[in-house]
PDB file of C-alpha atoms in Angstrom:
ATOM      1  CA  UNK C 354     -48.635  21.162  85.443  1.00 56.00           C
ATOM      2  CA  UNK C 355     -51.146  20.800  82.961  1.00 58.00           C
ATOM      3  CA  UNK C 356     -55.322  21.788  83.113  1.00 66.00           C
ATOM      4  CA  UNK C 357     -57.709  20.598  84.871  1.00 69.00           C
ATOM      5  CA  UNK C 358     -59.240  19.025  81.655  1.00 71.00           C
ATOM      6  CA  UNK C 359     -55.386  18.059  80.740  1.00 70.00           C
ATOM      7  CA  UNK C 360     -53.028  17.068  83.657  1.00 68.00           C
ATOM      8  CA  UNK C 361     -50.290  15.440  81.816  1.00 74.00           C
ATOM      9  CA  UNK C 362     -50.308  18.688  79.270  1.00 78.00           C
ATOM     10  CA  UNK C 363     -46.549  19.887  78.849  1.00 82.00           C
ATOM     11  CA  UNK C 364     -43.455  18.987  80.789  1.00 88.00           C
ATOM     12  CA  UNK C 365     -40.710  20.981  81.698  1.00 89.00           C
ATOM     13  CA  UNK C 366     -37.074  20.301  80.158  1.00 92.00           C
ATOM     14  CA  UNK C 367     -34.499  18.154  81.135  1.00 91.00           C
ATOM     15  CA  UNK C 368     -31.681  20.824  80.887  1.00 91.00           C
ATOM     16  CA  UNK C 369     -30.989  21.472  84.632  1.00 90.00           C
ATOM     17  CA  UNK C 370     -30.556  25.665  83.839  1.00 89.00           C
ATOM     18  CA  UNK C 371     -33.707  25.642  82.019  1.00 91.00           C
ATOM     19  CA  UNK C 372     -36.824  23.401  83.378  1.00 88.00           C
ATOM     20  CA  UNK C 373     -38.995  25.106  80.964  1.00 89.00           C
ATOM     21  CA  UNK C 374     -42.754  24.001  81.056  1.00 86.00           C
ATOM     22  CA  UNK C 375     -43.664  23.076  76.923  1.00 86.00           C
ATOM     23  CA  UNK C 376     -46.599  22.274  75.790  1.00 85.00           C
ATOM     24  CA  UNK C 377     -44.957  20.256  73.095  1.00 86.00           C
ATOM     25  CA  UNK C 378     -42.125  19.001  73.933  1.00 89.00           C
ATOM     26  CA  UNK C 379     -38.974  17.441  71.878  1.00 92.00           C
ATOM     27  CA  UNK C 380     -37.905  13.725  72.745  1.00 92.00           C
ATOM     28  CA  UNK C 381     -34.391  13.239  71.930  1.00 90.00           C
ATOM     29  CA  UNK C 382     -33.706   9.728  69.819  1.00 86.00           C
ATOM     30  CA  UNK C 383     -30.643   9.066  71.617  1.00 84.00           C
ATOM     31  CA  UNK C 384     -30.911   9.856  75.116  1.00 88.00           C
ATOM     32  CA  UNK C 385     -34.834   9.702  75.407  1.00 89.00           C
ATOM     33  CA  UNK C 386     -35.280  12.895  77.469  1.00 92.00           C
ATOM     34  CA  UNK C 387     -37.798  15.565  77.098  1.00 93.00           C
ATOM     35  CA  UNK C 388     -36.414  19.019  75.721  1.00 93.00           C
ATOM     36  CA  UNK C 389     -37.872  22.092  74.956  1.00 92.00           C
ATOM     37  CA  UNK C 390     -37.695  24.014  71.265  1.00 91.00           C
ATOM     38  CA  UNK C 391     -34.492  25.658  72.379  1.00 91.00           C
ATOM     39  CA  UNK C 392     -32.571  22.498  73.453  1.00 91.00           C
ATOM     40  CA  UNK C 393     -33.895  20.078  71.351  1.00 89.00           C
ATOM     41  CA  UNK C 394     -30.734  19.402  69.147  1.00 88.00           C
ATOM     42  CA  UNK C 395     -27.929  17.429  70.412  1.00 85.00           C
ATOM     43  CA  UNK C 396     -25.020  20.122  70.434  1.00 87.00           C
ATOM     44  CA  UNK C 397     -27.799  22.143  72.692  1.00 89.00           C
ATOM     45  CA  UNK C 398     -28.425  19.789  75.398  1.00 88.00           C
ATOM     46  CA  UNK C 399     -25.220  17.790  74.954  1.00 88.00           C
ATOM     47  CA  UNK C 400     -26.333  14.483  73.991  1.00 87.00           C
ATOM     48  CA  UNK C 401     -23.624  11.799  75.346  1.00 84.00           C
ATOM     49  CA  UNK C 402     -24.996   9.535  73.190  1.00 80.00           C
ATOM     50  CA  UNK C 403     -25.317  11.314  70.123  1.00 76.00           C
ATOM     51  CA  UNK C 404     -22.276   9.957  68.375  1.00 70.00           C
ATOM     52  CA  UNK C 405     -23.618   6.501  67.853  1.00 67.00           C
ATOM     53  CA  UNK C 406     -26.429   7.299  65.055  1.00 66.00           C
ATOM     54  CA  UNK C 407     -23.767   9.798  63.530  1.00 69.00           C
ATOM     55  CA  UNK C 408     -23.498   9.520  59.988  1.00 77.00           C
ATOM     56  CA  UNK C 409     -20.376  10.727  58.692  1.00 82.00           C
ATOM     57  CA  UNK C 410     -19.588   9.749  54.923  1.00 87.00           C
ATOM     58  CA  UNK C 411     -15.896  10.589  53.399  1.00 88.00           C
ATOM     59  CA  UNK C 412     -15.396  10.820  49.849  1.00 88.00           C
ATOM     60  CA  UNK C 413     -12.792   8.912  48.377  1.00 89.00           C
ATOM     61  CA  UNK C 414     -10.120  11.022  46.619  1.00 87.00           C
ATOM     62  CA  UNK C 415      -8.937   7.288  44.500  1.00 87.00           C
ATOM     63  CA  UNK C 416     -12.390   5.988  43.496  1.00 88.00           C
ATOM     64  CA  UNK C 417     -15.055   8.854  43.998  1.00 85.00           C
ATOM     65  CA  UNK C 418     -17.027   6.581  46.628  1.00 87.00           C
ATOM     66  CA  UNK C 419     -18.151   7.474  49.822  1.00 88.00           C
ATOM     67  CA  UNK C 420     -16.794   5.755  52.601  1.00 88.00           C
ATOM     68  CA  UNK C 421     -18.928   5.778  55.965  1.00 87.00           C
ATOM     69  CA  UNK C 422     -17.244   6.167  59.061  1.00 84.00           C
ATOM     70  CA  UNK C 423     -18.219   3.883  62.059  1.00 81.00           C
ATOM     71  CA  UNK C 424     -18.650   5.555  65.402  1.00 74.00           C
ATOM     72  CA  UNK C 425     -17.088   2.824  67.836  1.00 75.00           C
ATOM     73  CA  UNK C 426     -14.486   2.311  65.400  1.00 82.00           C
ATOM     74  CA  UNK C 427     -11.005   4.064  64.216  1.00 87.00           C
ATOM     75  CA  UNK C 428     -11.233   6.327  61.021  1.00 86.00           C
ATOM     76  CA  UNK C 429      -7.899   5.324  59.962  1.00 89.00           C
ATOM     77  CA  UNK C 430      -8.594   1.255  60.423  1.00 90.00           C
ATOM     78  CA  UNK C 431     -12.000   1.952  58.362  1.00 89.00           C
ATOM     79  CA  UNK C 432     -10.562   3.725  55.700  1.00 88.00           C
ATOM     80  CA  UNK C 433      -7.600   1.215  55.471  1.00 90.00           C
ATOM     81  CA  UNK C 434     -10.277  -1.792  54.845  1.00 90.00           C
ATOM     82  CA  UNK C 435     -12.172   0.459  51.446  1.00 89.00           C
ATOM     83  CA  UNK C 436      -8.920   0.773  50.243  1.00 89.00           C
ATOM     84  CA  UNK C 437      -8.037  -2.828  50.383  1.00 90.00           C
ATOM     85  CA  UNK C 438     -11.385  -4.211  49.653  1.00 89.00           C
ATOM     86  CA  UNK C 439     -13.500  -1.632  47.506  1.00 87.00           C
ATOM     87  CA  UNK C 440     -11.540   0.840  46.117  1.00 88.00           C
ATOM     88  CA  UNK C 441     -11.251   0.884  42.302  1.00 87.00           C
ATOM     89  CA  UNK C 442      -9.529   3.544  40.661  1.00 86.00           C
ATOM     90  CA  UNK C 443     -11.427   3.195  37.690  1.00 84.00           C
ATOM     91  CA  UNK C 444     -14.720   4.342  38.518  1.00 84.00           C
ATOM     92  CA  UNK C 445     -13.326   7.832  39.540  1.00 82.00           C
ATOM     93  CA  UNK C 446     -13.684   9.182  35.393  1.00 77.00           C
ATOM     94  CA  UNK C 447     -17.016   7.757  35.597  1.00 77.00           C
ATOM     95  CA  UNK C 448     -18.149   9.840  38.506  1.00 76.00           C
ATOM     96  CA  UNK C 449     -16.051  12.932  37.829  1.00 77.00           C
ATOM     97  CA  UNK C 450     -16.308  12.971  34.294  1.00 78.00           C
ATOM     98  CA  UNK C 451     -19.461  13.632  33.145  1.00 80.00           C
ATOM     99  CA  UNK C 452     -20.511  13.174  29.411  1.00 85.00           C
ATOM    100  CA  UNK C 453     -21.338  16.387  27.479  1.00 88.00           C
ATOM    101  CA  UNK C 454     -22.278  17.637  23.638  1.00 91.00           C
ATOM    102  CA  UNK C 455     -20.040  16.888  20.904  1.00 90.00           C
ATOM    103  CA  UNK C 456     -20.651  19.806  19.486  1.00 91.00           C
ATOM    104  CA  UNK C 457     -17.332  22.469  19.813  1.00 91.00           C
ATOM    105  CA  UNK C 458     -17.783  24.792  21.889  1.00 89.00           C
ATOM    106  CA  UNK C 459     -21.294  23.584  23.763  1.00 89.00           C
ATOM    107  CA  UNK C 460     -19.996  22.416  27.311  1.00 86.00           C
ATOM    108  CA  UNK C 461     -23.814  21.100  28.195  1.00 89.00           C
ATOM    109  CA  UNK C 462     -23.652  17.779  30.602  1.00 88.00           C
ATOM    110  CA  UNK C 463     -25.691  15.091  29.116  1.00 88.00           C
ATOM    111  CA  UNK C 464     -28.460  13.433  30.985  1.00 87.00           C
ATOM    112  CA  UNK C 465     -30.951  11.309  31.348  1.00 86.00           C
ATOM    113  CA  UNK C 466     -33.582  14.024  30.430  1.00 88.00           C
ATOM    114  CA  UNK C 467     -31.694  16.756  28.010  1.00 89.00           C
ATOM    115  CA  UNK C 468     -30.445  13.632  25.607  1.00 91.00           C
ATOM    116  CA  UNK C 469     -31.163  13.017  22.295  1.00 90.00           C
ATOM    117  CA  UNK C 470     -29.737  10.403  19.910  1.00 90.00           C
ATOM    118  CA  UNK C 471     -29.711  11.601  16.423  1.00 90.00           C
ATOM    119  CA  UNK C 472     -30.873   8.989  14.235  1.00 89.00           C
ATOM    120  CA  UNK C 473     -28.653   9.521  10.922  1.00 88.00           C
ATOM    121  CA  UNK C 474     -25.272   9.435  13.043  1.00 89.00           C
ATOM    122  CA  UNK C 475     -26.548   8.012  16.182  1.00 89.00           C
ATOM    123  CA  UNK C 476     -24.403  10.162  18.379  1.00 90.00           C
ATOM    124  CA  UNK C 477     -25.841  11.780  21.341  1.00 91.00           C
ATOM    125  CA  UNK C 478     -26.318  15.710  21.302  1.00 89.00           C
ATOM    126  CA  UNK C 479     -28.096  18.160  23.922  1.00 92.00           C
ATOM    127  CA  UNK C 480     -31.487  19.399  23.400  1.00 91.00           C
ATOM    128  CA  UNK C 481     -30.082  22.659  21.377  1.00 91.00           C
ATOM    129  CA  UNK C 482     -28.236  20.610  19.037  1.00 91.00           C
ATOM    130  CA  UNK C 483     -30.294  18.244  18.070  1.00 89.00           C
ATOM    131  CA  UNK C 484     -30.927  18.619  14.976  1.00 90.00           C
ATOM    132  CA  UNK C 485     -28.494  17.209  12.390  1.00 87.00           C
ATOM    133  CA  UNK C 486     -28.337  21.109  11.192  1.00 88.00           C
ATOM    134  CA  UNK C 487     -27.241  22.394  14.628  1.00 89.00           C
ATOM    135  CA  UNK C 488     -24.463  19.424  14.771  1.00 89.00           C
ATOM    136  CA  UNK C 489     -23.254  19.083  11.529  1.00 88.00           C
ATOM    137  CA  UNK C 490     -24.818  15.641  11.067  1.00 89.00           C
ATOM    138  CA  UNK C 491     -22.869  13.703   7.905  1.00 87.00           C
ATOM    139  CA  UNK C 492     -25.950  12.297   7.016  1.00 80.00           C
ATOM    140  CA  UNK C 493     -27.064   8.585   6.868  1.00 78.00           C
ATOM    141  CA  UNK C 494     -24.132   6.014   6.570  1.00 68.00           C
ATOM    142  CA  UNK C 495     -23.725   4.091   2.900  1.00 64.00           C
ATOM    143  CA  UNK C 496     -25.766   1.186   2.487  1.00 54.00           C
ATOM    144  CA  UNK C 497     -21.902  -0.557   1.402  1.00 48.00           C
ATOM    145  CA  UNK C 498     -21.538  -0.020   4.928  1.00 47.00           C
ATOM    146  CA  UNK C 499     -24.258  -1.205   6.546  1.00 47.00           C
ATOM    147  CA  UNK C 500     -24.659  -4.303   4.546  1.00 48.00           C
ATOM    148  CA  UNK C 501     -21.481  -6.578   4.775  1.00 52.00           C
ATOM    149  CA  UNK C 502     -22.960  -9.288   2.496  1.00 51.00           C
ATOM    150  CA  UNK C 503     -21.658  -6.364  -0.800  1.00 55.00           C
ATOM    151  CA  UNK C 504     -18.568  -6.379   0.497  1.00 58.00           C
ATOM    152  CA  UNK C 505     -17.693 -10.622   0.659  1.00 57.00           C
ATOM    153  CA  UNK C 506     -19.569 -10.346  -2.965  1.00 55.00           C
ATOM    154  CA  UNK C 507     -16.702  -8.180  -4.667  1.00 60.00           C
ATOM    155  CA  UNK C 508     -14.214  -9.613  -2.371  1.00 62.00           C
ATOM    156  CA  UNK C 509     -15.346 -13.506  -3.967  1.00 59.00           C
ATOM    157  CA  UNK C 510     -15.253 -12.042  -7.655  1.00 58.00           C
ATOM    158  CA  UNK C 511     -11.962 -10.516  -7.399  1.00 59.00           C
ATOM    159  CA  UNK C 512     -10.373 -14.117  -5.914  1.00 57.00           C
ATOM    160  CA  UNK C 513     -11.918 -15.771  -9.038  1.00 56.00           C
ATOM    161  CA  UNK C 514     -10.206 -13.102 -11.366  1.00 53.00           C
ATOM    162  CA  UNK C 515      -7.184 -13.766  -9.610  1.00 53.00           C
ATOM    163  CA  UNK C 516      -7.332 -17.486  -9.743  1.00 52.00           C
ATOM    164  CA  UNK C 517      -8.240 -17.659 -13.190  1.00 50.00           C
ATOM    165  CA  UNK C 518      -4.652 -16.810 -14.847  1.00 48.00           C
ATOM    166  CA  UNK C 519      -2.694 -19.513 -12.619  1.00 49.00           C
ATOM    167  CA  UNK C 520      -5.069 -22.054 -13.301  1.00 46.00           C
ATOM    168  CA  UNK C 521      -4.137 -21.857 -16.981  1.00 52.00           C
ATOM    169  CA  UNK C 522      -0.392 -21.571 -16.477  1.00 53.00           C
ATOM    170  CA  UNK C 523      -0.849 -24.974 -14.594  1.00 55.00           C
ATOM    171  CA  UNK C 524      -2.549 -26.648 -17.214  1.00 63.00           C
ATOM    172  CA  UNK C 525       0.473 -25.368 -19.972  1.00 66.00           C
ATOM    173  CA  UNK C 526       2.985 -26.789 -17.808  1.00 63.00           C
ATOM    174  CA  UNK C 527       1.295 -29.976 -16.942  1.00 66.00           C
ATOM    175  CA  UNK C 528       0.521 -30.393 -20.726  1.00 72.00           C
ATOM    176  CA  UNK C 529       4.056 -29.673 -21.698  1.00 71.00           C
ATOM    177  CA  UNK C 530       5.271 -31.943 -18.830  1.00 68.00           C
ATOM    178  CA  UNK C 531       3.057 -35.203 -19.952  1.00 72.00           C
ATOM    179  CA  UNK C 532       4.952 -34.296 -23.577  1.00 74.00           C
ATOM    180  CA  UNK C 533       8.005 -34.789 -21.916  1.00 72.00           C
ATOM    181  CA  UNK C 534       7.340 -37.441 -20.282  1.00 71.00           C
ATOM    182  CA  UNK C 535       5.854 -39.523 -23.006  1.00 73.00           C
ATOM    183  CA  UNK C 536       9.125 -38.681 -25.358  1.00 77.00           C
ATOM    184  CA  UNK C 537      11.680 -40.432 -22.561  1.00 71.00           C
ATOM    185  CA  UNK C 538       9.407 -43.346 -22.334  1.00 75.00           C
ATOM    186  CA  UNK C 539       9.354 -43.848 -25.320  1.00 75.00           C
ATOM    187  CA  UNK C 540      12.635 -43.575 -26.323  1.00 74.00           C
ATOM    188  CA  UNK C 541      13.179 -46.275 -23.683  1.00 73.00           C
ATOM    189  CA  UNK C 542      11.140 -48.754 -24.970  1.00 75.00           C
ATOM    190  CA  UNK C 543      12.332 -48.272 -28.039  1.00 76.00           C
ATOM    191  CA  UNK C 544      16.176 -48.655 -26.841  1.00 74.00           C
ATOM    192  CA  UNK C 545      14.929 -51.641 -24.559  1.00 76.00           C
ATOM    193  CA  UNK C 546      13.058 -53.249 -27.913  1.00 77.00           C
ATOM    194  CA  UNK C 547      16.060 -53.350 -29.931  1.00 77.00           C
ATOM    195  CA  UNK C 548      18.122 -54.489 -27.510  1.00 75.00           C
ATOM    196  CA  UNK C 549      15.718 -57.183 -26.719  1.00 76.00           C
ATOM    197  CA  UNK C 550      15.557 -58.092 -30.222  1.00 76.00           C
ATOM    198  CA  UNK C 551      19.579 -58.318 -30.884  1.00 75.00           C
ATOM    199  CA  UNK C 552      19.903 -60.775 -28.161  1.00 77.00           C
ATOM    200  CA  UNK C 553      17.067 -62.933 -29.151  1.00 75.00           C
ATOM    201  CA  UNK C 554      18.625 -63.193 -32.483  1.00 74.00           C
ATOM    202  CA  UNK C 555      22.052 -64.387 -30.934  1.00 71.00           C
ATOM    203  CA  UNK C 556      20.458 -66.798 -28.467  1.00 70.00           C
ATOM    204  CA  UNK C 557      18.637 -68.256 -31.847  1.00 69.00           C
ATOM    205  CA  UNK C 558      22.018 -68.703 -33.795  1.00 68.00           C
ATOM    206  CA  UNK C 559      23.841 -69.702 -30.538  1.00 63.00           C
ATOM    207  CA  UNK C 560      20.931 -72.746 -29.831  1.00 62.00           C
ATOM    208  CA  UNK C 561      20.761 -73.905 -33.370  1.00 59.00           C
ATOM    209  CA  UNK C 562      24.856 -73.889 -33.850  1.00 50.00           C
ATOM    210  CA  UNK C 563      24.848 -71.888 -36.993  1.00 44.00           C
ATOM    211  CA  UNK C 564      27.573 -69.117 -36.980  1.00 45.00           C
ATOM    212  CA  UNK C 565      30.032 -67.521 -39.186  1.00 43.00           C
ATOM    213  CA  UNK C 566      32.865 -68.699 -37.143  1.00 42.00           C
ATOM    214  CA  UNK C 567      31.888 -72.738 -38.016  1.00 42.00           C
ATOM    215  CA  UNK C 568      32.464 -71.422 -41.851  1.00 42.00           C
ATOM    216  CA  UNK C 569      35.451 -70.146 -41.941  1.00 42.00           C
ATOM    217  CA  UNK C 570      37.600 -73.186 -41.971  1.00 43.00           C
ATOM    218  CA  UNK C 571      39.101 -72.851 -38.084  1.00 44.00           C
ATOM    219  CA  UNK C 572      40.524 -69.222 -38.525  1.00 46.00           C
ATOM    220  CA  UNK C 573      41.157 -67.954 -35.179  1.00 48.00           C
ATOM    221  CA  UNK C 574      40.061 -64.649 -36.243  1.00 53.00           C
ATOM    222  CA  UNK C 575      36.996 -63.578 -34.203  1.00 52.00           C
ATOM    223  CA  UNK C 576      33.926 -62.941 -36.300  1.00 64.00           C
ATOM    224  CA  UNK C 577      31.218 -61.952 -33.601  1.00 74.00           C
ATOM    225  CA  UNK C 578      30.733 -58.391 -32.656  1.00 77.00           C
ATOM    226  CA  UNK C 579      28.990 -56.445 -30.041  1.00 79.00           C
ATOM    227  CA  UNK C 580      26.386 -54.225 -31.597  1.00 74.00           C
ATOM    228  CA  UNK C 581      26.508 -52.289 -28.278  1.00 73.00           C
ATOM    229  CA  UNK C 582      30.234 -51.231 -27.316  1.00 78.00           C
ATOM    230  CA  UNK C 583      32.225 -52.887 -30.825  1.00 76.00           C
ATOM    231  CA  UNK C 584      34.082 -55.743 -29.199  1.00 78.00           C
ATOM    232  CA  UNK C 585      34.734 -58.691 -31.055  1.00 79.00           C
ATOM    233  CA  UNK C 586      34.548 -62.256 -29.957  1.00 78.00           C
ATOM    234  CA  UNK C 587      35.295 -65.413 -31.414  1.00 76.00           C
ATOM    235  CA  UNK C 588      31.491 -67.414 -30.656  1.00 75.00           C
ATOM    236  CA  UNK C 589      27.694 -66.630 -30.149  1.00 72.00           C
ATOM    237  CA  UNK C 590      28.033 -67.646 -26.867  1.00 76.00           C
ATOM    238  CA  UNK C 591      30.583 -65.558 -25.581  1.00 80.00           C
ATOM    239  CA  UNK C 592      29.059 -62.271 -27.000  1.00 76.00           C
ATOM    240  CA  UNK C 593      25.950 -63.551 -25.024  1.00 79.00           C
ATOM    241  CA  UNK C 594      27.156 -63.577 -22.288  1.00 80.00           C
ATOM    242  CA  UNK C 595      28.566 -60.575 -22.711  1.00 79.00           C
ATOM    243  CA  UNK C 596      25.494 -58.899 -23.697  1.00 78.00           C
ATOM    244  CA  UNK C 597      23.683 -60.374 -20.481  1.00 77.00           C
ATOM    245  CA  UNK C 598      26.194 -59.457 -17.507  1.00 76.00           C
ATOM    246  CA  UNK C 599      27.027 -56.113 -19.643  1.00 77.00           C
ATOM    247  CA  UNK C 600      24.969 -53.504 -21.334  1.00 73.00           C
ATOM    248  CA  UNK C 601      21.879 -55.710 -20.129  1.00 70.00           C
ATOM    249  CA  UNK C 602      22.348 -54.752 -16.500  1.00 64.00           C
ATOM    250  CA  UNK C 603      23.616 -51.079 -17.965  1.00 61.00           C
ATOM    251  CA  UNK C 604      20.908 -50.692 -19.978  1.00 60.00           C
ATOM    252  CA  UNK C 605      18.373 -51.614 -16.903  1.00 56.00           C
ATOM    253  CA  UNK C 606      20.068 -49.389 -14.182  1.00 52.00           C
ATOM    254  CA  UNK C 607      19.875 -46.443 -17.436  1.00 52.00           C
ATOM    255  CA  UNK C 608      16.014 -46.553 -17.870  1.00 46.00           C
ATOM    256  CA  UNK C 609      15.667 -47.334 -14.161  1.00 45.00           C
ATOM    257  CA  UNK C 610      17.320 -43.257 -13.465  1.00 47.00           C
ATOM    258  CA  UNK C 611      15.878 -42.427 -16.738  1.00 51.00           C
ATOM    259  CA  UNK C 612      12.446 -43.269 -15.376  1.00 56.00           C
ATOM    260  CA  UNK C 613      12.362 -41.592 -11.916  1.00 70.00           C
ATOM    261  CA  UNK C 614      11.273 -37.753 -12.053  1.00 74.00           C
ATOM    262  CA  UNK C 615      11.167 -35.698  -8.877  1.00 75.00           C
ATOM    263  CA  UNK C 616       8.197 -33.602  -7.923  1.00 81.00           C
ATOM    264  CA  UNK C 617       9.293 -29.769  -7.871  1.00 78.00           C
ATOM    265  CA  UNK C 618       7.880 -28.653  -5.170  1.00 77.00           C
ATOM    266  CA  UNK C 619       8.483 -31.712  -2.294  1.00 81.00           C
ATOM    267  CA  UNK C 620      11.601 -33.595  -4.352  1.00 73.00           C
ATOM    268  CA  UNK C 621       9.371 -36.527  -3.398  1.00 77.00           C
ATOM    269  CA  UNK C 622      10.561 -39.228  -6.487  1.00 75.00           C
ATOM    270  CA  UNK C 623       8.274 -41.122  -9.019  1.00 76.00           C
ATOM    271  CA  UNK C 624       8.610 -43.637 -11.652  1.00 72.00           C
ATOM    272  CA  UNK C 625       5.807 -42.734 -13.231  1.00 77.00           C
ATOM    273  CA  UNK C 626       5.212 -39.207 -14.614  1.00 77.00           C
ATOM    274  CA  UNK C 627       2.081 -39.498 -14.851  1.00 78.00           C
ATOM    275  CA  UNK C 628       1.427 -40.196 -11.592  1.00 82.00           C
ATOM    276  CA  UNK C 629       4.357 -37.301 -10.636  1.00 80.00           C
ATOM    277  CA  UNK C 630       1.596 -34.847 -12.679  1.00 82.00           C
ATOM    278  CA  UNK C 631      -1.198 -36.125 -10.536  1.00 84.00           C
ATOM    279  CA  UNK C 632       0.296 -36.159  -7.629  1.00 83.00           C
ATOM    280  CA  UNK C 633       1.181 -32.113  -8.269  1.00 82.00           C
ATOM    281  CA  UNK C 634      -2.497 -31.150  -9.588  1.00 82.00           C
ATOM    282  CA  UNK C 635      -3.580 -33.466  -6.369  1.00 83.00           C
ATOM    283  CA  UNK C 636      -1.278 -32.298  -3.238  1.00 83.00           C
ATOM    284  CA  UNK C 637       0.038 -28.746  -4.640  1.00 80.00           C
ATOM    285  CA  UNK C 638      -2.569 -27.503  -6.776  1.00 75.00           C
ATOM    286  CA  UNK C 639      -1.064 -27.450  -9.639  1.00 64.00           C
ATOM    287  CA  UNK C 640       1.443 -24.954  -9.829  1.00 55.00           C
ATOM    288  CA  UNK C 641       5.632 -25.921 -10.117  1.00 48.00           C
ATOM    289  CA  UNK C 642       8.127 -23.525  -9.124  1.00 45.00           C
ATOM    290  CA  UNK C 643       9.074 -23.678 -12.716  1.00 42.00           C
TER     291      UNK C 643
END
């Protein structure tokens, strides 16, 4: 075998039918024997060991991945673990589908190489489309759009316009409340200053013993009478007294009620309105369900 000038030139193949001297000869990857052309593939010369470099990929039907097959192991146990570790249904539109023109009727796939972006709709079109004549391009957006700060501008100025008419209903009512207000005071001090007066009077004439009842010569007739409810008593003192357990404690519980006004909106009571008016411009901004 071999030349002279060559000896280890050629060897014959390992196929026991076929011992065929070649000159270049095929070493199998698996089995690490020496074939010639014709039985250089494994199916030829029957590789036993061909099976365990065999790459054999299945494509998912769920997820669109492929799933390699391991030769020493079951198909069905190495399918089982993809489904229960990778498989993801939702990645099979991402493979299948594949992203095309907008345009109607144009069914070109979009990729990385036959996209363009237009830049007055920013939508993605194929090469023939392009142009925003070819696509129908609406043009460039509104600058109202684009810019937000216009729109929280007109939004502010209409809140104003709108907050402007209860503002000045407020102020009526709070005006027109204080009026109020003012008119039952007063008419309670003025109730409580004649009242106050009348008694001071009949304490003086009571302390200094001076009454029409000493004049009248012993008449049993009584000659005191309440300025209050009409009664009629025979001494200062008595109609004092009357006075003070009487229309005094009356008249005290009467501007005590007349005095306490409840707030509108929380029926929270106050004594003074003034402070009620405050404390509705303060905690409900001044507006009254009235």
């Amino acid at each position: 075998m071999g030349t002279p000038q060559f000896p280890d030139l050629g060897k014959h193949c390992s196929v026991e039918d076929c011992k065929l001297i070649d000159f270049l000869p095929f070493t199998c990857d698996r089995c690490h024997l020496v074939y010639c052309l014709e039985h250089r593939s494994y199916i030829k010369h029957c590789c036993p060991k061909a099976d365990k470099k065999d790459v054999t990929v299945v494509v998912c039907p769920l997820c669109a991945k492929g799933v390699r097959l391991i030769p020493d192991e079951d198909p069905n146990i190495t399918w089982e673990m993809h489904v229960n570790t990778e498989c993801d249904p939702s990645n099979y539109d991402k493979v299948t589908k594949k992203k095309k023109c907008p345009v109607p009727g144009c069914r070109e796939v979009l990729t990385f190489s036959n996209t363009i972006k237009c830049r007055d709709c920013t939508i993605d079109h194929c090469l023939k489309h392009r142009f925003g004549a070819d696509h129908k391009c609406p043009g460039p957006k509104k600058p109202g759009t684009s810019f937000p700060f216009m729109g929280i501008l007109s939004r502010s100025k209409k809140e104003t316009k709108t907050n402007q008419a209860p503002a000045t209903s407020s102020s009526k009512w709070a005006t027109s409340f204080l009026n109020a207000a003012s008119t039952v005071r007063a008419s309670a001090e003025a109730s409580m200053t004649k009242l106050g007066s009348e008694i001071s009077q009949k304490l003086q004439i009571a302390r200094g013993g001076v009454g029409p009842s000493s004049s009248s010569g012993g008449s049993a007739e009584p000659a005191e009478e309440c300025p209050q409810c009409g009664a009629k008593f025979s001494s200062v003192a008595t109609l004092v007294d009357h006075v003070e357990k009487v229309h005094e404690r009356n008249n005290r519980s009467r501007v005590f009620k007349m005095s306490i006004d409840v707030c509108p909106k929380c029926s929270k009571g106050f004594r003074d309105p003034v402070a009620l008016v405050e404390h509705v411009e303060r905690d409900h901004g001044g507006i009254s369900k009235a």
